[in-house]
MMTF fields as JSON, N, C-alpha, C and O atoms, coordinates in Angstrom:
{
  "mmtfVersion": "1.0.0",
  "mmtfProducer": "UNKNOWN",
  "numBonds": 483,
  "numAtoms": 484,
  "numGroups": 121,
  "numChains": 1,
  "numModels": 1,
  "chainsPerModel": [1],
  "groupsPerChain": [121],
  "chainIdList": ["A"],
  "bondAtomList": [4, 2, 8, 6, 12, 10, 16, 14, 20, 18, 24, 22, 28, 26, 32, 30, 36, 34, 40, 38, 44, 42, 48, 46, 52, 50, 56, 54, 60, 58, 64, 62, 68, 66, 72, 70, 76, 74, 80, 78, 84, 82, 88, 86, 92, 90, 96, 94, 100, 98, 104, 102, 108, 106, 112, 110, 116, 114, 120, 118, 124, 122, 128, 126, 132, 130, 136, 134, 140, 138, 144, 142, 148, 146, 152, 150, 156, 154, 160, 158, 164, 162, 168, 166, 172, 170, 176, 174, 180, 178, 184, 182, 188, 186, 192, 190, 196, 194, 200, 198, 204, 202, 208, 206, 212, 210, 216, 214, 220, 218, 224, 222, 228, 226, 232, 230, 236, 234, 240, 238, 244, 242, 248, 246, 252, 250, 256, 254, 260, 258, 264, 262, 268, 266, 272, 270, 276, 274, 280, 278, 284, 282, 288, 286, 292, 290, 296, 294, 300, 298, 304, 302, 308, 306, 312, 310, 316, 314, 320, 318, 324, 322, 328, 326, 332, 330, 336, 334, 340, 338, 344, 342, 348, 346, 352, 350, 356, 354, 360, 358, 364, 362, 368, 366, 372, 370, 376, 374, 380, 378, 384, 382, 388, 386, 392, 390, 396, 394, 400, 398, 404, 402, 408, 406, 412, 410, 416, 414, 420, 418, 424, 422, 428, 426, 432, 430, 436, 434, 440, 438, 444, 442, 448, 446, 452, 450, 456, 454, 460, 458, 464, 462, 468, 466, 472, 470, 476, 474, 480, 478],
  "bondOrderList": [1, 1, 1, 1, 1, 1, 1, 1, 1, 1, 1, 1, 1, 1, 1, 1, 1, 1, 1, 1, 1, 1, 1, 1, 1, 1, 1, 1, 1, 1, 1, 1, 1, 1, 1, 1, 1, 1, 1, 1, 1, 1, 1, 1, 1, 1, 1, 1, 1, 1, 1, 1, 1, 1, 1, 1, 1, 1, 1, 1, 1, 1, 1, 1, 1, 1, 1, 1, 1, 1, 1, 1, 1, 1, 1, 1, 1, 1, 1, 1, 1, 1, 1, 1, 1, 1, 1, 1, 1, 1, 1, 1, 1, 1, 1, 1, 1, 1, 1, 1, 1, 1, 1, 1, 1, 1, 1, 1, 1, 1, 1, 1, 1, 1, 1, 1, 1, 1, 1, 1],
  "groupList": [{"groupName": "MET", "atomNameList": ["N", "CA", "C", "O"], "elementList": ["N", "C", "C", "O"], "formalChargeList": [0, 0, 0, 0], "bondAtomList": [1, 0, 2, 1, 3, 2], "bondOrderList": [1, 1, 2], "singleLetterCode": "M", "chemCompType": "L-PEPTIDE LINKING"}, {"groupName": "ARG", "atomNameList": ["N", "CA", "C", "O"], "elementList": ["N", "C", "C", "O"], "formalChargeList": [0, 0, 0, 0], "bondAtomList": [1, 0, 2, 1, 3, 2], "bondOrderList": [1, 1, 2], "singleLetterCode": "R", "chemCompType": "L-PEPTIDE LINKING"}, {"groupName": "ASP", "atomNameList": ["N", "CA", "C", "O"], "elementList": ["N", "C", "C", "O"], "formalChargeList": [0, 0, 0, 0], "bondAtomList": [1, 0, 2, 1, 3, 2], "bondOrderList": [1, 1, 2], "singleLetterCode": "D", "chemCompType": "L-PEPTIDE LINKING"}, {"groupName": "LEU", "atomNameList": ["N", "CA", "C", "O"], "elementList": ["N", "C", "C", "O"], "formalChargeList": [0, 0, 0, 0], "bondAtomList": [1, 0, 2, 1, 3, 2], "bondOrderList": [1, 1, 2], "singleLetterCode": "L", "chemCompType": "L-PEPTIDE LINKING"}, {"groupName": "ASN", "atomNameList": ["N", "CA", "C", "O"], "elementList": ["N", "C", "C", "O"], "formalChargeList": [0, 0, 0, 0], "bondAtomList": [1, 0, 2, 1, 3, 2], "bondOrderList": [1, 1, 2], "singleLetterCode": "N", "chemCompType": "L-PEPTIDE LINKING"}, {"groupName": "TYR", "atomNameList": ["N", "CA", "C", "O"], "elementList": ["N", "C", "C", "O"], "formalChargeList": [0, 0, 0, 0], "bondAtomList": [1, 0, 2, 1, 3, 2], "bondOrderList": [1, 1, 2], "singleLetterCode": "Y", "chemCompType": "L-PEPTIDE LINKING"}, {"groupName": "LYS", "atomNameList": ["N", "CA", "C", "O"], "elementList": ["N", "C", "C", "O"], "formalChargeList": [0, 0, 0, 0], "bondAtomList": [1, 0, 2, 1, 3, 2], "bondOrderList": [1, 1, 2], "singleLetterCode": "K", "chemCompType": "L-PEPTIDE LINKING"}, {"groupName": "THR", "atomNameList": ["N", "CA", "C", "O"], "elementList": ["N", "C", "C", "O"], "formalChargeList": [0, 0, 0, 0], "bondAtomList": [1, 0, 2, 1, 3, 2], "bondOrderList": [1, 1, 2], "singleLetterCode": "T", "chemCompType": "L-PEPTIDE LINKING"}, {"groupName": "VAL", "atomNameList": ["N", "CA", "C", "O"], "elementList": ["N", "C", "C", "O"], "formalChargeList": [0, 0, 0, 0], "bondAtomList": [1, 0, 2, 1, 3, 2], "bondOrderList": [1, 1, 2], "singleLetterCode": "V", "chemCompType": "L-PEPTIDE LINKING"}, {"groupName": "SER", "atomNameList": ["N", "CA", "C", "O"], "elementList": ["N", "C", "C", "O"], "formalChargeList": [0, 0, 0, 0], "bondAtomList": [1, 0, 2, 1, 3, 2], "bondOrderList": [1, 1, 2], "singleLetterCode": "S", "chemCompType": "L-PEPTIDE LINKING"}, {"groupName": "PHE", "atomNameList": ["N", "CA", "C", "O"], "elementList": ["N", "C", "C", "O"], "formalChargeList": [0, 0, 0, 0], "bondAtomList": [1, 0, 2, 1, 3, 2], "bondOrderList": [1, 1, 2], "singleLetterCode": "F", "chemCompType": "L-PEPTIDE LINKING"}, {"groupName": "GLY", "atomNameList": ["N", "CA", "C", "O"], "elementList": ["N", "C", "C", "O"], "formalChargeList": [0, 0, 0, 0], "bondAtomList": [1, 0, 2, 1, 3, 2], "bondOrderList": [1, 1, 2], "singleLetterCode": "G", "chemCompType": "PEPTIDE LINKING"}, {"groupName": "GLU", "atomNameList": ["N", "CA", "C", "O"], "elementList": ["N", "C", "C", "O"], "formalChargeList": [0, 0, 0, 0], "bondAtomList": [1, 0, 2, 1, 3, 2], "bondOrderList": [1, 1, 2], "singleLetterCode": "E", "chemCompType": "L-PEPTIDE LINKING"}, {"groupName": "PRO", "atomNameList": ["N", "CA", "C", "O"], "elementList": ["N", "C", "C", "O"], "formalChargeList": [0, 0, 0, 0], "bondAtomList": [1, 0, 2, 1, 3, 2], "bondOrderList": [1, 1, 2], "singleLetterCode": "P", "chemCompType": "L-PEPTIDE LINKING"}, {"groupName": "ALA", "atomNameList": ["N", "CA", "C", "O"], "elementList": ["N", "C", "C", "O"], "formalChargeList": [0, 0, 0, 0], "bondAtomList": [1, 0, 2, 1, 3, 2], "bondOrderList": [1, 1, 2], "singleLetterCode": "A", "chemCompType": "L-PEPTIDE LINKING"}, {"groupName": "GLN", "atomNameList": ["N", "CA", "C", "O"], "elementList": ["N", "C", "C", "O"], "formalChargeList": [0, 0, 0, 0], "bondAtomList": [1, 0, 2, 1, 3, 2], "bondOrderList": [1, 1, 2], "singleLetterCode": "Q", "chemCompType": "L-PEPTIDE LINKING"}, {"groupName": "ILE", "atomNameList": ["N", "CA", "C", "O"], "elementList": ["N", "C", "C", "O"], "formalChargeList": [0, 0, 0, 0], "bondAtomList": [1, 0, 2, 1, 3, 2], "bondOrderList": [1, 1, 2], "singleLetterCode": "I", "chemCompType": "L-PEPTIDE LINKING"}, {"groupName": "TRP", "atomNameList": ["N", "CA", "C", "O"], "elementList": ["N", "C", "C", "O"], "formalChargeList": [0, 0, 0, 0], "bondAtomList": [1, 0, 2, 1, 3, 2], "bondOrderList": [1, 1, 2], "singleLetterCode": "W", "chemCompType": "L-PEPTIDE LINKING"}, {"groupName": "HIS", "atomNameList": ["N", "CA", "C", "O"], "elementList": ["N", "C", "C", "O"], "formalChargeList": [0, 0, 0, 0], "bondAtomList": [1, 0, 2, 1, 3, 2], "bondOrderList": [1, 1, 2], "singleLetterCode": "H", "chemCompType": "L-PEPTIDE LINKING"}],
  "groupTypeList": [0, 1, 2, 3, 4, 1, 1, 5, 1, 6, 3, 2, 6, 7, 7, 2, 8, 3, 9, 10, 11, 12, 12, 10, 13, 14, 11, 7, 6, 11, 7, 14, 14, 8, 13, 10, 8, 12, 1, 15, 1, 9, 14, 4, 11, 11, 1, 10, 2, 3, 11, 12, 3, 8, 16, 9, 11, 14, 8, 14, 15, 1, 15, 14, 1, 1, 1, 1, 17, 13, 3, 14, 9, 12, 8, 14, 10, 3, 14, 14, 18, 11, 14, 3, 18, 3, 3, 11, 10, 12, 2, 2, 7, 15, 13, 11, 5, 1, 12, 0, 1, 14, 3, 11, 1, 12, 14, 8, 14, 9, 14, 1, 6, 1, 1, 15, 18, 11, 8, 4, 1],
  "groupIdList": [1, 2, 3, 4, 5, 6, 7, 8, 9, 10, 11, 12, 13, 14, 15, 16, 17, 18, 19, 20, 21, 22, 23, 24, 25, 26, 27, 28, 29, 30, 31, 32, 33, 34, 35, 36, 37, 38, 39, 40, 41, 42, 43, 44, 45, 46, 47, 48, 49, 50, 51, 52, 53, 54, 55, 56, 57, 58, 59, 60, 61, 62, 63, 64, 65, 66, 67, 68, 69, 70, 71, 72, 73, 74, 75, 76, 77, 78, 79, 80, 81, 82, 83, 84, 85, 86, 87, 88, 89, 90, 91, 92, 93, 94, 95, 96, 97, 98, 99, 100, 101, 102, 103, 104, 105, 106, 107, 108, 109, 110, 111, 112, 113, 114, 115, 116, 117, 118, 119, 120, 121],
  "secStructList": [7, 2, 2, 2, 2, 2, 2, 2, 2, 7, 7, 7, 1, 7, 7, 1, 3, 3, 3, 3, 3, 7, 7, 7, 7, 6, 6, 7, 7, 4, 4, 4, 4, 2, 2, 2, 2, 2, 2, 2, 2, 2, 2, 6, 6, 6, 7, 7, 7, 7, 3, 3, 3, 3, 3, 7, 2, 2, 2, 2, 2, 2, 2, 2, 2, 2, 2, 6, 1, 7, 2, 2, 2, 2, 2, 2, 2, 2, 2, 2, 2, 2, 2, 2, 2, 2, 6, 6, 7, 7, 7, 1, 1, 2, 2, 2, 2, 2, 2, 2, 2, 2, 2, 2, 2, 2, 2, 2, 2, 2, 2, 2, 2, 2, 2, 2, 6, 6, 7, 7, 7],
  "xCoordList": [105.539, 106.328, 107.151, 108.308, 106.523, 107.239, 108.45, 109.521, 108.278, 109.389, 110.543, 111.707, 110.216, 111.261, 111.963, 113.187, 111.192, 111.762, 112.682, 113.743, 112.27, 113.094, 114.366, 115.456, 114.225, 115.376, 116.407, 117.607, 115.954, 116.889, 117.223, 118.281, 116.339, 116.606, 116.722, 116.987, 116.522, 116.609, 115.59, 115.842, 114.435, 113.346, 112.142, 111.604, 111.727, 110.639, 109.286, 108.568, 108.967, 107.679, 107.415, 108.329, 106.153, 105.833, 106.261, 106.588, 106.252, 106.581, 105.782, 105.157, 105.795, 104.993, 105.704, 105.084, 106.995, 107.738, 109.18, 109.782, 109.714, 111.125, 111.763, 111.149, 112.987, 113.744, 114.987, 115.681, 115.255, 116.443, 117.186, 116.683, 118.38, 119.121, 120.601, 121.117, 121.266, 122.695, 122.998, 122.199, 124.134, 124.621, 125.337, 126.276, 124.906, 125.6, 126.717, 126.658, 127.732, 128.773, 128.159, 127.181, 128.724, 128.207, 128.0, 128.853, 126.865, 126.552, 126.057, 125.777, 125.939, 125.498, 123.998, 123.502, 123.272, 121.833, 121.342, 121.984, 120.186, 119.556, 120.441, 121.048, 120.516, 121.289, 122.782, 123.507, 123.249, 124.66, 124.992, 126.164, 123.972, 124.189, 124.405, 124.811, 124.141, 124.228, 125.605, 125.668, 126.706, 128.012, 128.22, 128.779, 127.778, 127.889, 127.071, 127.55, 125.831, 124.955, 125.572, 125.567, 126.098, 126.709, 127.916, 128.098, 128.744, 129.885, 129.401, 129.96, 128.364, 127.818, 127.223, 127.375, 126.556, 125.981, 127.074, 126.946, 128.15, 129.261, 129.84, 130.173, 129.96, 130.519, 129.561, 129.99, 128.271, 127.257, 126.645, 125.479, 127.406, 126.906, 125.745, 124.89, 125.694, 124.646, 123.425, 122.461, 123.445, 122.277, 122.56, 123.647, 121.563, 121.648, 120.286, 119.289, 120.249, 119.015, 119.034, 119.869, 118.105, 118.051, 117.746, 118.328, 116.842, 116.528, 115.087, 114.41, 114.631, 113.279, 112.597, 113.243, 111.276, 110.455, 109.442, 108.938, 109.154, 108.066, 107.169, 107.624, 105.888, 104.93, 103.889, 103.341, 103.625, 102.609, 101.236, 100.952, 100.389, 99.038, 98.224, 97.47, 98.376, 97.615, 98.02, 97.167, 99.318, 99.787, 99.408, 99.005, 99.534, 99.153, 97.681, 97.315, 96.85, 95.418, 95.145, 94.361, 95.784, 95.618, 96.098, 95.435, 97.245, 97.798, 96.947, 96.794, 96.393, 95.532, 94.308, 93.906, 93.714, 92.556, 92.964, 92.26, 94.104, 94.558, 94.864, 94.595, 95.423, 95.764, 94.581, 94.65, 93.489, 92.272, 92.517, 92.094, 93.215, 93.364, 93.207, 93.246, 93.027, 92.785, 93.966, 95.116, 93.659, 94.702, 95.739, 96.933, 95.291, 96.226, 97.232, 98.398, 96.803, 97.718, 98.729, 99.904, 98.271, 99.191, 100.226, 101.413, 99.775, 100.713, 101.717, 102.905, 101.24, 102.144, 103.151, 104.335, 102.682, 103.577, 104.636, 105.818, 104.207, 105.158, 106.14, 107.31, 105.67, 106.572, 107.612, 108.795, 107.166, 108.11, 109.086, 110.284, 108.579, 109.423, 110.487, 111.664, 110.055, 111.003, 112.024, 113.207, 111.568, 112.491, 113.508, 114.675, 113.075, 114.015, 115.089, 116.261, 114.701, 115.706, 116.685, 117.893, 116.161, 117.037, 117.981, 119.028, 117.612, 118.453, 119.343, 119.942, 119.433, 120.369, 119.794, 120.524, 118.522, 117.912, 117.661, 117.371, 117.771, 117.545, 116.591, 116.562, 115.815, 114.836, 115.07, 114.137, 116.322, 116.621, 116.953, 117.283, 116.866, 116.99, 115.749, 115.076, 115.442, 114.276, 114.379, 113.41, 115.541, 115.631, 115.466, 114.797, 116.072, 115.943, 114.511, 114.018, 113.839, 112.442, 111.579, 110.754, 111.77, 110.98, 111.233, 110.301, 112.498, 112.835, 112.153, 111.563, 112.238, 111.641, 110.119, 109.492, 109.533, 108.076, 107.622, 106.65, 108.328, 107.975, 108.142, 107.274, 109.24, 109.461, 108.417, 107.958, 108.041, 106.997, 105.661, 104.955, 105.314, 104.049, 104.073, 103.062, 105.231, 105.36, 105.141, 104.482, 105.684, 105.526, 104.058, 103.574, 103.344, 101.922, 101.136, 100.284, 101.416, 100.709, 100.985, 100.077, 102.225, 102.587, 101.879, 101.375, 101.843, 101.167, 99.676, 99.072, 99.082, 97.658, 97.369, 96.404, 98.205, 98.011, 98.155, 97.372, 99.141, 99.337, 98.143, 97.693, 97.633, 96.466, 95.249, 94.488, 95.064, 93.916, 93.995, 92.969, 95.21, 95.386, 95.582, 95.863, 95.434, 95.505, 96.899, 97.059, 97.92, 99.301, 99.65, 99.574, 100.031, 100.277, 101.739, 102.033, 102.645, 104.049, 104.74, 105.932],
  "yCoordList": [113.835, 112.663, 112.916, 112.507, 113.6, 113.923, 114.805, 114.613, 115.768, 116.646, 115.855, 116.082, 114.933, 114.103, 113.243, 113.113, 112.665, 111.813, 112.63, 112.157, 113.839, 114.712, 115.106, 115.079, 115.472, 115.938, 114.839, 115.072, 113.653, 112.608, 111.586, 110.959, 111.411, 110.415, 111.027, 110.326, 112.342, 113.064, 112.544, 112.562, 112.077, 111.608, 112.512, 112.58, 113.196, 114.164, 113.489, 113.78, 112.583, 111.893, 111.375, 111.255, 111.071, 110.544, 109.082, 108.459, 108.556, 107.151, 106.655, 107.449, 105.365, 104.804, 104.816, 105.095, 104.516, 104.455, 104.893, 104.57, 105.623, 106.006, 105.519, 105.569, 105.053, 104.574, 105.437, 105.738, 105.822, 106.608, 105.9, 105.803, 105.403, 104.672, 104.573, 105.216, 103.76, 103.506, 102.873, 102.1, 103.2, 102.503, 101.244, 101.319, 100.105, 98.861, 98.664, 99.209, 97.889, 97.577, 96.916, 96.177, 97.179, 96.637, 95.133, 94.409, 94.671, 93.246, 92.69, 91.495, 93.52, 93.071, 93.277, 94.387, 92.204, 92.33, 91.24, 90.203, 91.496, 90.496, 90.081, 90.923, 88.786, 88.277, 88.544, 88.576, 88.735, 89.071, 90.449, 90.778, 91.255, 92.591, 92.562, 93.566, 91.436, 91.358, 91.757, 92.544, 91.264, 91.687, 93.206, 93.814, 93.809, 95.256, 95.967, 96.904, 95.516, 96.125, 95.985, 96.94, 94.815, 94.59, 95.495, 96.021, 95.688, 96.607, 98.033, 98.745, 98.442, 99.783, 99.932, 100.977, 98.904, 98.94, 99.079, 99.866, 98.324, 98.402, 99.804, 100.315, 100.423, 101.772, 102.832, 103.94, 102.506, 103.463, 103.079, 103.378, 102.432, 102.098, 101.128, 101.199, 100.221, 99.202, 99.593, 98.831, 100.767, 101.246, 101.275, 101.652, 100.871, 100.969, 101.392, 100.699, 102.517, 102.971, 102.496, 102.922, 101.607, 101.06, 102.152, 102.166, 103.063, 104.147, 104.583, 104.263, 105.315, 105.844, 105.512, 105.391, 105.366, 105.123, 106.246, 106.77, 106.605, 107.527, 106.817, 106.406, 106.674, 105.992, 107.009, 107.752, 107.038, 107.929, 107.292, 106.245, 107.932, 107.418, 107.403, 106.463, 108.449, 108.531, 107.426, 106.788, 107.204, 106.149, 104.782, 103.896, 104.605, 103.329, 103.024, 101.883, 104.044, 103.839, 103.412, 102.493, 104.069, 103.686, 102.26, 101.484, 101.925, 100.587, 99.524, 98.427, 99.828, 98.859, 98.556, 97.399, 99.592, 99.369, 98.518, 97.579, 98.849, 98.108, 96.641, 95.741, 96.417, 95.051, 94.317, 93.118, 95.056, 94.484, 93.848, 92.726, 94.609, 94.184, 95.391, 96.522, 95.185, 96.306, 97.282, 96.899, 98.529, 99.546, 99.133, 99.358, 98.533, 98.092, 97.082, 97.099, 96.212, 95.241, 95.945, 95.58, 96.948, 97.696, 98.451, 98.449, 99.087, 99.818, 98.842, 99.15, 97.674, 96.659, 96.207, 96.047, 96.004, 95.606, 96.681, 96.372, 97.94, 99.031, 99.191, 99.503, 98.981, 99.039, 97.926, 98.15, 96.728, 95.615, 95.916, 95.664, 96.452, 96.784, 97.812, 97.665, 98.849, 99.86, 99.296, 99.629, 98.439, 97.814, 96.938, 96.889, 96.252, 95.441, 96.323, 95.946, 97.49, 98.424, 98.811, 98.882, 99.06, 99.422, 98.29, 98.524, 97.065, 95.899, 95.528, 94.452, 96.424, 96.221, 95.599, 95.42, 95.264, 94.68, 95.775, 96.917, 95.428, 96.387, 95.787, 94.573, 96.647, 96.182, 96.791, 96.926, 97.157, 97.779, 96.776, 97.164, 95.498, 94.444, 93.557, 93.555, 92.811, 91.911, 90.885, 90.691, 90.216, 89.251, 89.932, 89.397, 91.104, 91.832, 92.258, 92.159, 92.734, 93.138, 91.949, 92.055, 90.819, 89.621, 89.156, 88.786, 89.181, 88.762, 89.672, 89.188, 90.987, 91.915, 91.813, 91.907, 91.626, 91.49, 90.236, 90.279, 89.133, 87.883, 88.041, 87.619, 88.639, 88.829, 89.768, 89.546, 90.806, 91.723, 91.021, 91.22, 90.203, 89.461, 88.446, 88.237, 87.817, 86.89, 87.628, 87.106, 88.828, 89.613, 89.95, 89.853, 90.345, 90.669, 89.427, 89.49, 88.297, 87.055, 86.628, 86.184, 86.761, 86.393, 87.292, 86.811, 88.592, 89.527, 89.222, 89.259, 88.922, 88.605, 87.345, 87.299, 86.337, 85.071, 85.289, 84.747, 86.073, 86.346, 87.098, 86.811, 88.06, 88.837, 87.939, 88.078, 87.022, 86.111, 85.189, 84.781, 84.865, 83.97, 84.72, 84.11, 86.043, 86.837, 87.042, 87.369, 86.855, 87.08, 88.53, 88.981, 89.265, 90.691, 91.068, 92.259, 90.159, 90.539, 89.7, 89.886],
  "zCoordList": [96.415, 96.092, 94.829, 94.725, 93.878, 92.65, 92.952, 92.376, 93.851, 94.216, 94.838, 94.506, 95.734, 96.347, 95.301, 95.315, 94.405, 93.361, 92.448, 92.038, 92.139, 91.293, 92.032, 91.46, 93.301, 94.075, 94.318, 94.168, 94.689, 95.108, 94.028, 94.078, 93.06, 92.02, 90.628, 89.652, 90.548, 89.265, 88.256, 87.051, 88.749, 87.893, 88.115, 89.22, 87.075, 87.2, 86.978, 86.022, 87.891, 87.87, 89.272, 90.088, 89.538, 90.856, 90.938, 89.928, 92.133, 92.35, 93.541, 94.243, 93.773, 94.856, 96.202, 97.228, 96.208, 97.463, 97.227, 96.202, 98.177, 98.163, 99.456, 100.522, 99.353, 100.505, 100.672, 99.701, 101.888, 102.201, 103.314, 104.434, 103.02, 104.044, 103.747, 102.833, 104.531, 104.389, 103.034, 102.506, 102.492, 101.301, 101.766, 102.56, 101.284, 101.587, 100.568, 99.466, 100.933, 99.946, 98.707, 98.815, 97.558, 96.297, 96.388, 96.901, 95.885, 95.863, 97.181, 97.272, 98.206, 99.515, 99.638, 99.446, 99.961, 100.158, 101.082, 101.251, 101.68, 102.54, 103.693, 104.355, 103.933, 105.064, 104.912, 105.907, 103.689, 103.473, 104.04, 104.22, 104.321, 104.883, 106.398, 106.982, 107.029, 108.493, 109.016, 109.96, 108.464, 108.989, 108.892, 109.805, 107.805, 107.644, 108.714, 109.353, 108.906, 109.911, 111.299, 112.076, 111.616, 112.929, 113.145, 114.243, 112.121, 112.247, 112.504, 113.338, 111.785, 111.969, 113.37, 114.004, 113.842, 115.197, 116.235, 117.173, 116.076, 117.033, 117.075, 118.144, 115.913, 115.832, 116.381, 116.704, 116.488, 116.953, 118.294, 118.551, 119.133, 120.462, 120.47, 121.353, 119.502, 119.458, 118.655, 118.589, 118.041, 117.299, 115.799, 115.362, 115.027, 113.571, 113.04, 113.245, 112.367, 111.74, 110.302, 109.505, 109.977, 108.631, 107.613, 106.529, 107.95, 107.038, 107.173, 108.15, 106.179, 106.175, 104.857, 103.817, 104.922, 103.74, 103.607, 104.601, 102.371, 102.073, 101.072, 100.005, 101.418, 100.554, 100.101, 100.915, 98.814, 98.271, 98.436, 97.854, 99.232, 99.434, 98.15, 97.898, 97.335, 96.083, 95.119, 94.503, 94.99, 94.078, 94.637, 93.884, 95.938, 96.566, 96.31, 96.027, 96.411, 96.178, 94.731, 94.493, 93.778, 92.362, 92.113, 91.425, 92.674, 92.462, 93.134, 92.598, 94.294, 94.977, 94.124, 93.999, 93.537, 92.655, 91.459, 91.088, 90.86, 89.684, 90.024, 89.227, 91.2, 91.608, 92.225, 92.496, 92.446, 93.022, 94.388, 94.666, 95.226, 96.599, 97.501, 97.016, 98.825, 99.733, 99.786, 99.575, 100.067, 100.192, 101.236, 101.044, 102.335, 103.381, 102.833, 103.229, 101.94, 101.335, 100.438, 100.414, 99.705, 98.833, 99.663, 99.337, 100.722, 101.579, 102.208, 102.304, 102.633, 103.19, 102.133, 102.427, 100.912, 99.826, 99.582, 99.425, 99.55, 99.31, 100.469, 100.252, 101.688, 102.841, 102.757, 103.017, 102.392, 102.222, 101.091, 101.218, 99.993, 98.841, 99.243, 98.914, 99.953, 100.403, 101.372, 101.3, 102.283, 103.235, 102.513, 102.902, 101.472, 100.694, 100.063, 100.033, 99.562, 99.045, 100.154, 99.926, 101.348, 102.465, 102.844, 103.449, 102.489, 102.769, 101.594, 101.58, 100.598, 99.498, 98.246, 97.272, 98.231, 97.035, 96.006, 96.364, 94.746, 93.66, 92.641, 92.436, 92.01, 91.026, 89.648, 88.855, 89.366, 88.078, 86.978, 85.857, 87.296, 86.286, 86.386, 87.417, 85.341, 85.381, 86.511, 87.245, 86.67, 87.78, 89.149, 90.033, 89.317, 90.578, 90.834, 91.958, 89.789, 89.896, 90.303, 91.211, 89.63, 89.951, 91.39, 92.103, 91.804, 93.165, 94.195, 95.161, 93.984, 94.936, 94.942, 95.998, 93.783, 93.71, 94.47, 95.225, 94.265, 94.961, 96.476, 97.24, 96.909, 98.343, 98.944, 100.065, 98.214, 98.681, 98.829, 99.817, 97.851, 97.924, 99.071, 99.741, 99.292, 100.427, 101.745, 102.645, 101.865, 103.09, 103.326, 104.454, 102.27, 102.405, 102.805, 103.691, 102.159, 102.475, 103.918, 104.622, 104.351, 105.715, 106.727, 107.742, 106.452, 107.358, 107.411, 108.483, 106.265, 106.217, 107.039, 107.802, 106.875, 107.594, 109.103, 109.883, 109.513, 110.936, 111.51, 112.62, 110.749, 111.19, 111.344, 112.301, 110.407, 110.456, 111.671, 112.216, 112.087, 113.232, 114.539, 115.57, 114.502, 115.715, 116.262, 117.438, 115.428, 115.86, 115.584, 114.441, 116.619, 116.472, 116.339, 116.235, 116.335, 116.194, 115.192, 114.947]
}
């Protein structure tokens, strides 16, 4: 993970999740990205690949212990966090960080609730 972070982000340290995907137009995130995605889909025969995520199992395990929640919840949080990056969200400012953290926690809570009620999709 450290090698990937160094190669793609020029940061010589490990990280929890990396996202690799399309660059959205500046200031475009969340539902505002839909028109961009639709244009890309039209140009690609109806297909749009949002991107790829890489999650560090070792870092996820450490963070799960620190947050005192199950590893599965941490991995779900990191997957949501990475997906938010793929949708144009950024966490390089305090407001952006808070927004992404809240959305990630909402995703974990929603997944947990669906699992408890036996909803698989």
